[in-house]
CSV table of C-alpha atoms and ligand atoms in Angstrom, one decimal:
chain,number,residue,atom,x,y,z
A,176,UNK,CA,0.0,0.0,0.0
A,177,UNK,CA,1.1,3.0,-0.7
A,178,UNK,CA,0.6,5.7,1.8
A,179,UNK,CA,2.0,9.4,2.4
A,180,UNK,CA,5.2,9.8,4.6
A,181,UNK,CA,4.1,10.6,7.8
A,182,UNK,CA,6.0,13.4,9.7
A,183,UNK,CA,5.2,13.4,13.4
A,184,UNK,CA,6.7,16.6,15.0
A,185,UNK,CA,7.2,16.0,19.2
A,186,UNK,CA,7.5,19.3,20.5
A,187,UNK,CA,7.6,17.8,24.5
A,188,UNK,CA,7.3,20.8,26.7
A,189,UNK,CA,8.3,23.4,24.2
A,190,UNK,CA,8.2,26.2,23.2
A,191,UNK,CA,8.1,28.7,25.7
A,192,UNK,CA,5.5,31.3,24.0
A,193,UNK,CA,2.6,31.1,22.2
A,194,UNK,CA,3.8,33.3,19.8
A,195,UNK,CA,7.0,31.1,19.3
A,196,UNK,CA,4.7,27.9,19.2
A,197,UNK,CA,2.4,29.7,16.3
A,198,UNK,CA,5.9,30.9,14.4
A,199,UNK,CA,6.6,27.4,14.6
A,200,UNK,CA,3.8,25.9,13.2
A,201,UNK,CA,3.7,28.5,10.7
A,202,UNK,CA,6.9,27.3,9.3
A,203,UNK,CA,5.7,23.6,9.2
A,204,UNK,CA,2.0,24.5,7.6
A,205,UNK,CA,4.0,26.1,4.9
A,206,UNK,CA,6.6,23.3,4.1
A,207,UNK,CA,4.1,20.7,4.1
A,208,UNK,CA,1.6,23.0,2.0
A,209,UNK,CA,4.4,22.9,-0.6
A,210,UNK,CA,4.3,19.0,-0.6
A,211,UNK,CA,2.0,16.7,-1.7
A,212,UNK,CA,4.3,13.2,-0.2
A,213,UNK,CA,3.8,13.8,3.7
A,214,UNK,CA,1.4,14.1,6.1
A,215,UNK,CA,2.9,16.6,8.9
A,216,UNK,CA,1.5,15.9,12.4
A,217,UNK,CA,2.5,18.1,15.4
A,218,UNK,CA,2.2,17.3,19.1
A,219,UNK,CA,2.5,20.7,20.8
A,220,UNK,CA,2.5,20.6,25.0
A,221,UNK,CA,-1.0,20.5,26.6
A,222,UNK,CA,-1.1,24.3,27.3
A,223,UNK,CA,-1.5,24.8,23.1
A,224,UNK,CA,-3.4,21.6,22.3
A,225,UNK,CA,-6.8,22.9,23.8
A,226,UNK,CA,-5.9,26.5,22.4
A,227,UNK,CA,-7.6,27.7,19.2
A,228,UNK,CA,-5.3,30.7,19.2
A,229,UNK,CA,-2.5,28.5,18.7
A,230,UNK,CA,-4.1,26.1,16.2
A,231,UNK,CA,-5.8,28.6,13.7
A,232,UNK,CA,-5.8,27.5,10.1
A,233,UNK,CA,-2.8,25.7,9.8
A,234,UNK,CA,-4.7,23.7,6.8
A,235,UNK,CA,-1.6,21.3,6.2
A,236,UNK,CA,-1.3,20.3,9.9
A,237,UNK,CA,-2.8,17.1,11.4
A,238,UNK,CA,-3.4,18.1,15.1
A,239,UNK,CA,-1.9,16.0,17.5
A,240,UNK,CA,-1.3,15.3,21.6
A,241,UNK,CA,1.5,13.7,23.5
A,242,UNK,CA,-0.4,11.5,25.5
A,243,UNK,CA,-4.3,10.6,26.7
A,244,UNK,CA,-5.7,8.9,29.9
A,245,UNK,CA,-6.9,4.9,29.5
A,246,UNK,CA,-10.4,6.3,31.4
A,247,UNK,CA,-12.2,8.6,28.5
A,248,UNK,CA,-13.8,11.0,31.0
A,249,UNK,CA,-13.9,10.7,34.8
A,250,UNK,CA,-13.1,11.3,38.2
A,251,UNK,CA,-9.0,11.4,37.3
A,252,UNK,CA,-7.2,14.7,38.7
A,253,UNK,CA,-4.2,15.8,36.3
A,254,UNK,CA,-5.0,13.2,33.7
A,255,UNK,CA,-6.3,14.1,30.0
A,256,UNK,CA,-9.3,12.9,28.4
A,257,UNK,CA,-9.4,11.4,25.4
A,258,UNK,CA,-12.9,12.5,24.6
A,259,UNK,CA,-12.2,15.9,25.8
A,260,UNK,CA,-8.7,15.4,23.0
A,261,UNK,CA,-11.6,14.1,20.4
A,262,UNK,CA,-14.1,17.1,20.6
A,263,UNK,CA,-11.4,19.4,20.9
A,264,UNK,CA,-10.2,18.2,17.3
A,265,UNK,CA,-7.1,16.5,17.9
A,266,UNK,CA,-6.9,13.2,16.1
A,267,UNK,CA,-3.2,11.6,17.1
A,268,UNK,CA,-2.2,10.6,20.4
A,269,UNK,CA,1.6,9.6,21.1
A,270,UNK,CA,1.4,6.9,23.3
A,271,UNK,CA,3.9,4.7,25.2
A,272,UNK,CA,7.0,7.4,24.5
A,273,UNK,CA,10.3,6.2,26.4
A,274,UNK,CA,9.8,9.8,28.4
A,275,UNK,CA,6.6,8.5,29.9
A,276,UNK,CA,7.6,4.8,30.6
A,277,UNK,CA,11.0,6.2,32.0
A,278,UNK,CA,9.5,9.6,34.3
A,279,UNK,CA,6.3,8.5,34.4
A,280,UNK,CA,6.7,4.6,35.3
A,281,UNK,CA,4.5,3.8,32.7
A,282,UNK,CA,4.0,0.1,32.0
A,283,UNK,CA,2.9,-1.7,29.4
A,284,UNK,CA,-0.2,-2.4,30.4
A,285,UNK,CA,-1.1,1.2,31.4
A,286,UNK,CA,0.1,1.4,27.3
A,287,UNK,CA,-2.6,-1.3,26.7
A,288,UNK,CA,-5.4,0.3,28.3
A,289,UNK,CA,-4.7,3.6,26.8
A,290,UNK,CA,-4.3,2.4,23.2
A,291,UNK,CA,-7.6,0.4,24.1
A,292,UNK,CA,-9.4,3.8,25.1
A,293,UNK,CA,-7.9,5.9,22.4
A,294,UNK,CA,-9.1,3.9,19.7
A,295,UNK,CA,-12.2,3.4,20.8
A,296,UNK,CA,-12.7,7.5,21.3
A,297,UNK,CA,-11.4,7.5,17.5
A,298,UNK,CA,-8.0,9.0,18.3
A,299,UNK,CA,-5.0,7.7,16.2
A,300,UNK,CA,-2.6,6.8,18.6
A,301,UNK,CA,1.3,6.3,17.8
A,302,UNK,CA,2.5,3.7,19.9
A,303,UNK,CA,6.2,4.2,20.4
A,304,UNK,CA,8.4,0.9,21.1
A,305,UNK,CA,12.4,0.8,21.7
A,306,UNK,CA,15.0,-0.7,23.1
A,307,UNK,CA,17.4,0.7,26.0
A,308,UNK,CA,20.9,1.2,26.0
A,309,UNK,CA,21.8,-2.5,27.4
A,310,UNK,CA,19.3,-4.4,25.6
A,311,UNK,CA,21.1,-2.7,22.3
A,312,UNK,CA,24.5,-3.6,23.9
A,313,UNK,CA,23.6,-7.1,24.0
A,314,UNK,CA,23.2,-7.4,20.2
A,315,UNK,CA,20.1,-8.0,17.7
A,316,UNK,CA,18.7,-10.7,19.1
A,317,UNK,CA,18.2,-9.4,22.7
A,318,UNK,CA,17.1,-6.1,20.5
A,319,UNK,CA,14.7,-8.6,19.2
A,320,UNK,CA,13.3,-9.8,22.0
A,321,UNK,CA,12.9,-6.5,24.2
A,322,UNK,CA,10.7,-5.1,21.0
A,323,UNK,CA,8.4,-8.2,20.4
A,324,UNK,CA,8.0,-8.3,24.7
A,325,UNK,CA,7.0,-4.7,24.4
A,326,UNK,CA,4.5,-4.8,21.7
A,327,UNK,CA,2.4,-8.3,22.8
A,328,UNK,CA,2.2,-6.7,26.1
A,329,UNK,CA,1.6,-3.3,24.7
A,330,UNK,CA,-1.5,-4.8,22.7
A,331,UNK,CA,-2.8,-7.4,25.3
A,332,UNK,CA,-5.9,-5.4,25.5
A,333,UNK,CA,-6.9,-5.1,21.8
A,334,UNK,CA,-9.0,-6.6,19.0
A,335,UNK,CA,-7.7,-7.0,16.1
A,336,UNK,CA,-10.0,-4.5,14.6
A,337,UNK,CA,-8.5,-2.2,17.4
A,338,UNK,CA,-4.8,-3.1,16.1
A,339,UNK,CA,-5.2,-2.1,13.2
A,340,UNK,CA,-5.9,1.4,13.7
A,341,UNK,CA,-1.9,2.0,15.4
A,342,UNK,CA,0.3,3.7,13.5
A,343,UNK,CA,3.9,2.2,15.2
A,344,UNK,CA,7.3,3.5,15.7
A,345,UNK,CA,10.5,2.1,16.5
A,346,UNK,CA,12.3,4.5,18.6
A,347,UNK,CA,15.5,2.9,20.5
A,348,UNK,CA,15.8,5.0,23.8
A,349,UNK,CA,19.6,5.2,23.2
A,350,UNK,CA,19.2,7.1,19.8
A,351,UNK,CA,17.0,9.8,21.3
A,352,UNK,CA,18.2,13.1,21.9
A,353,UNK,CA,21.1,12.6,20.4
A,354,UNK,CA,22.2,16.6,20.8
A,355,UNK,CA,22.7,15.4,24.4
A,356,UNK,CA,24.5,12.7,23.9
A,357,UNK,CA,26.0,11.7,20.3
A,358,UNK,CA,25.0,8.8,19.9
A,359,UNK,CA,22.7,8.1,16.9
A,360,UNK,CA,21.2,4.9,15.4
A,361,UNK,CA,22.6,3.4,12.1
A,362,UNK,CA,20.2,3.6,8.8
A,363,UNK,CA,20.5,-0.3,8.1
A,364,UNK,CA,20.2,-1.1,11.8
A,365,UNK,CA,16.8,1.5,12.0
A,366,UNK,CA,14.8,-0.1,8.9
A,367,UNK,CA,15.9,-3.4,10.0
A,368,UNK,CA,13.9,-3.4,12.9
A,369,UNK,CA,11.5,-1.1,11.5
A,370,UNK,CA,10.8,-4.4,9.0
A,371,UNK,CA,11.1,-6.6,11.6
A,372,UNK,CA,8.3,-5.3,13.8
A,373,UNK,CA,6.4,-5.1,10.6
A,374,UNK,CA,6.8,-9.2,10.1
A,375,UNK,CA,5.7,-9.6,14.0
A,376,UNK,CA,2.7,-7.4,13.0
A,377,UNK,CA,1.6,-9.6,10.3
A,378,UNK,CA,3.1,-12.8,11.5
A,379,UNK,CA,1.4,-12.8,15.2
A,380,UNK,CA,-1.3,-10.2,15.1
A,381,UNK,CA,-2.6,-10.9,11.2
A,382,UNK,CA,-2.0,-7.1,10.3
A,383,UNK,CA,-0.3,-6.9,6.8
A,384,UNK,CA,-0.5,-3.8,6.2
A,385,UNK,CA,1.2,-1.7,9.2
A,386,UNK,CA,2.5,1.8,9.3
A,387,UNK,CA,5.8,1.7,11.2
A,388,UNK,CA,7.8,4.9,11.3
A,389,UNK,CA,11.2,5.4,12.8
A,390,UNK,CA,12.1,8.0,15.7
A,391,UNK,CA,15.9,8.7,17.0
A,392,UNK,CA,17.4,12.3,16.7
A,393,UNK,CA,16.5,12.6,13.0
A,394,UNK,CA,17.6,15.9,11.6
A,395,UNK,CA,17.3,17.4,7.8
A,396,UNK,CA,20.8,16.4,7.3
A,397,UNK,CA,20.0,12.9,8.0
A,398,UNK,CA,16.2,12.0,7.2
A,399,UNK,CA,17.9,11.2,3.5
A,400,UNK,CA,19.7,8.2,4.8
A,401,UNK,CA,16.7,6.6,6.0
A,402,UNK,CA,14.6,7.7,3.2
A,403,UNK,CA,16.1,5.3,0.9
A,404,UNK,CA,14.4,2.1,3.3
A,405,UNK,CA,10.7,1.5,1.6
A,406,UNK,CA,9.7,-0.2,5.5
A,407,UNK,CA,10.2,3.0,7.2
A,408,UNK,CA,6.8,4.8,6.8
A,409,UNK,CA,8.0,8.4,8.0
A,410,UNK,CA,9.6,10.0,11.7
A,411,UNK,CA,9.1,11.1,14.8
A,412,UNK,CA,11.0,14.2,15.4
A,413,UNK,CA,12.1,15.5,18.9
A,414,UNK,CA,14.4,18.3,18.8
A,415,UNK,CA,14.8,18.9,15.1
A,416,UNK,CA,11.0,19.3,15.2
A,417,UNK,CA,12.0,22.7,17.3
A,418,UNK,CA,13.9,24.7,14.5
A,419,UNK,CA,12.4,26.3,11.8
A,420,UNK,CA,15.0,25.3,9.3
A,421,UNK,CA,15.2,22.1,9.9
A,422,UNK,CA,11.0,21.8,9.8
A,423,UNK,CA,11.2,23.0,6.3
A,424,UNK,CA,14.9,21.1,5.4
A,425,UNK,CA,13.2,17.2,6.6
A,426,UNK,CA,10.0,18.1,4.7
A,427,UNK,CA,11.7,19.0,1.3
A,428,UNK,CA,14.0,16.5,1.7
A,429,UNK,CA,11.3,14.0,2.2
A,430,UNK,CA,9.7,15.6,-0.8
A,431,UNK,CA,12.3,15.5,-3.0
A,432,UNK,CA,13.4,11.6,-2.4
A,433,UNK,CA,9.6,10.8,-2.9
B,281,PEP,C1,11.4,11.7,20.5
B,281,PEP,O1,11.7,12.0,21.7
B,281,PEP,O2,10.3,11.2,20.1
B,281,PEP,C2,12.5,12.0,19.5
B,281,PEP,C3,12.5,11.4,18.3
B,281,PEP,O3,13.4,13.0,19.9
B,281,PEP,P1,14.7,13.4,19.2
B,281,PEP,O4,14.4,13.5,17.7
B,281,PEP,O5,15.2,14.6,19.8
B,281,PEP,O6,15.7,12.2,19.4
């Protein structure tokens, strides 16, 4: 099948302003305006997700939140409702990111319940999976196993109807933030496990037609590497996602290579 690129922009809790988060979004409604081969999706911070004044008419831009309760409404102080996300307009919901499992204690039943929830509110969730640093030390196979754990678990909940509404992405912890760090995943080693969650999707859950992006400090300079893998179905973007040049540099390139 063959679908847009999807470009999923993870702002996390920035940026400071309103009127830097509307510059922002600016820049990515006109880059994907200008291309017809992505589908640009940005997850602002909460305080800009239920704003209109943020939103406006950004035509090109597919609203999207960083995370939804696994209750749809109720008596649940701090948490956000998925209806409320619904009526509010927002169709994605990140779910299961490394930054909630590893400051929130998320687990992957708490994953389960919220993907069950989301779907069945009509929210597109993105369920992120990815390996830590020592699983990744240990080689492929242990890579291997830490993924397929994480996504049986993750979807212990669902249908198969329900399944086949997540968009995936492969996101090893160790290749996040990257501007922190250095250390960066390898193309090969990305889209292989990017097709290898794919097979486990249509070998154990009947689903042969998954979306599976890839997520790990992707930058304009080097979305063109990965570009040339057919598996991987588009990106999650951290901090790149945070600088207007590099919003309109991972879109064109994604255009161009298209
Ligand atoms: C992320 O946290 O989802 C992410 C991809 O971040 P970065 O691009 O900064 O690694």
């Amino acid at each position: 099948m063959n679908h847009k690129k999807i470009i999923a922009f993870n702002w996390k809790m920035n940026p400071g302003s309103l009127k830097q988060a509307r510059a922002l979004l600016n820049v990515a409604n006109h880059a994907g305006l200008k291309s017809k081969n992505s589908r640009v999706v940005v997850f602002p911070p909460f305080e800009y997700v239920f704003s209109y004044d943020f939103w406006g008419h950004a035509a090109k831009i597919t609203k999207g939140a960083q995370d939804c309760f696994w209750q749809a409404r109720g008596p649940y102080t701090g948490q956000i409702s998925p209806r409320s996300l619904k009526q509010a307009g927002i169709s994605w919901v990140i779910i299961g990111h490394s930054e909630k499992r590893i400051h929130g204690n998320e687990t992957n039943l708490q994953i389960a319940k919220k993907l069950k929830t989301a779907v069945r509110t009509g929210l597109q969730p993105l369920l992120c999976l990815g390996d830590d640093a020592f699983s990744h030390k240990q080689g492929i196979i242990r890579t291997k196993q830490c993924i397929r754990k994480q996504l049986h678990e993750s979807l212990s909940l669902l249908s198969s109807a329900d399944i086949k509404e997540i968009v995936f992405v492969y996101e090893p912890i160790w290749a996040i933030s990257a501007v922190s760090h250095g250390k960066t995943d390898d193309p090969v080693h990305a889209a292989r496990m990017v097709s290898y969650l794919k097979e486990l999707l249509v070998k154990e859950f009947r689903f042969p037609d998954s979306r599976v992006l890839y997520g790990g400090s992707v930058n304009a300079k080097t979305v063109s590497k990965f570009l040339g893998f057919d598996d991987i179905n588009g990106f999650l973007v951290g901090a790149a996602s945070l600088k207007p040049d590099q919003v309109s540099g991972i879109i064109r390139a994604i255009e161009n290579n298209s």
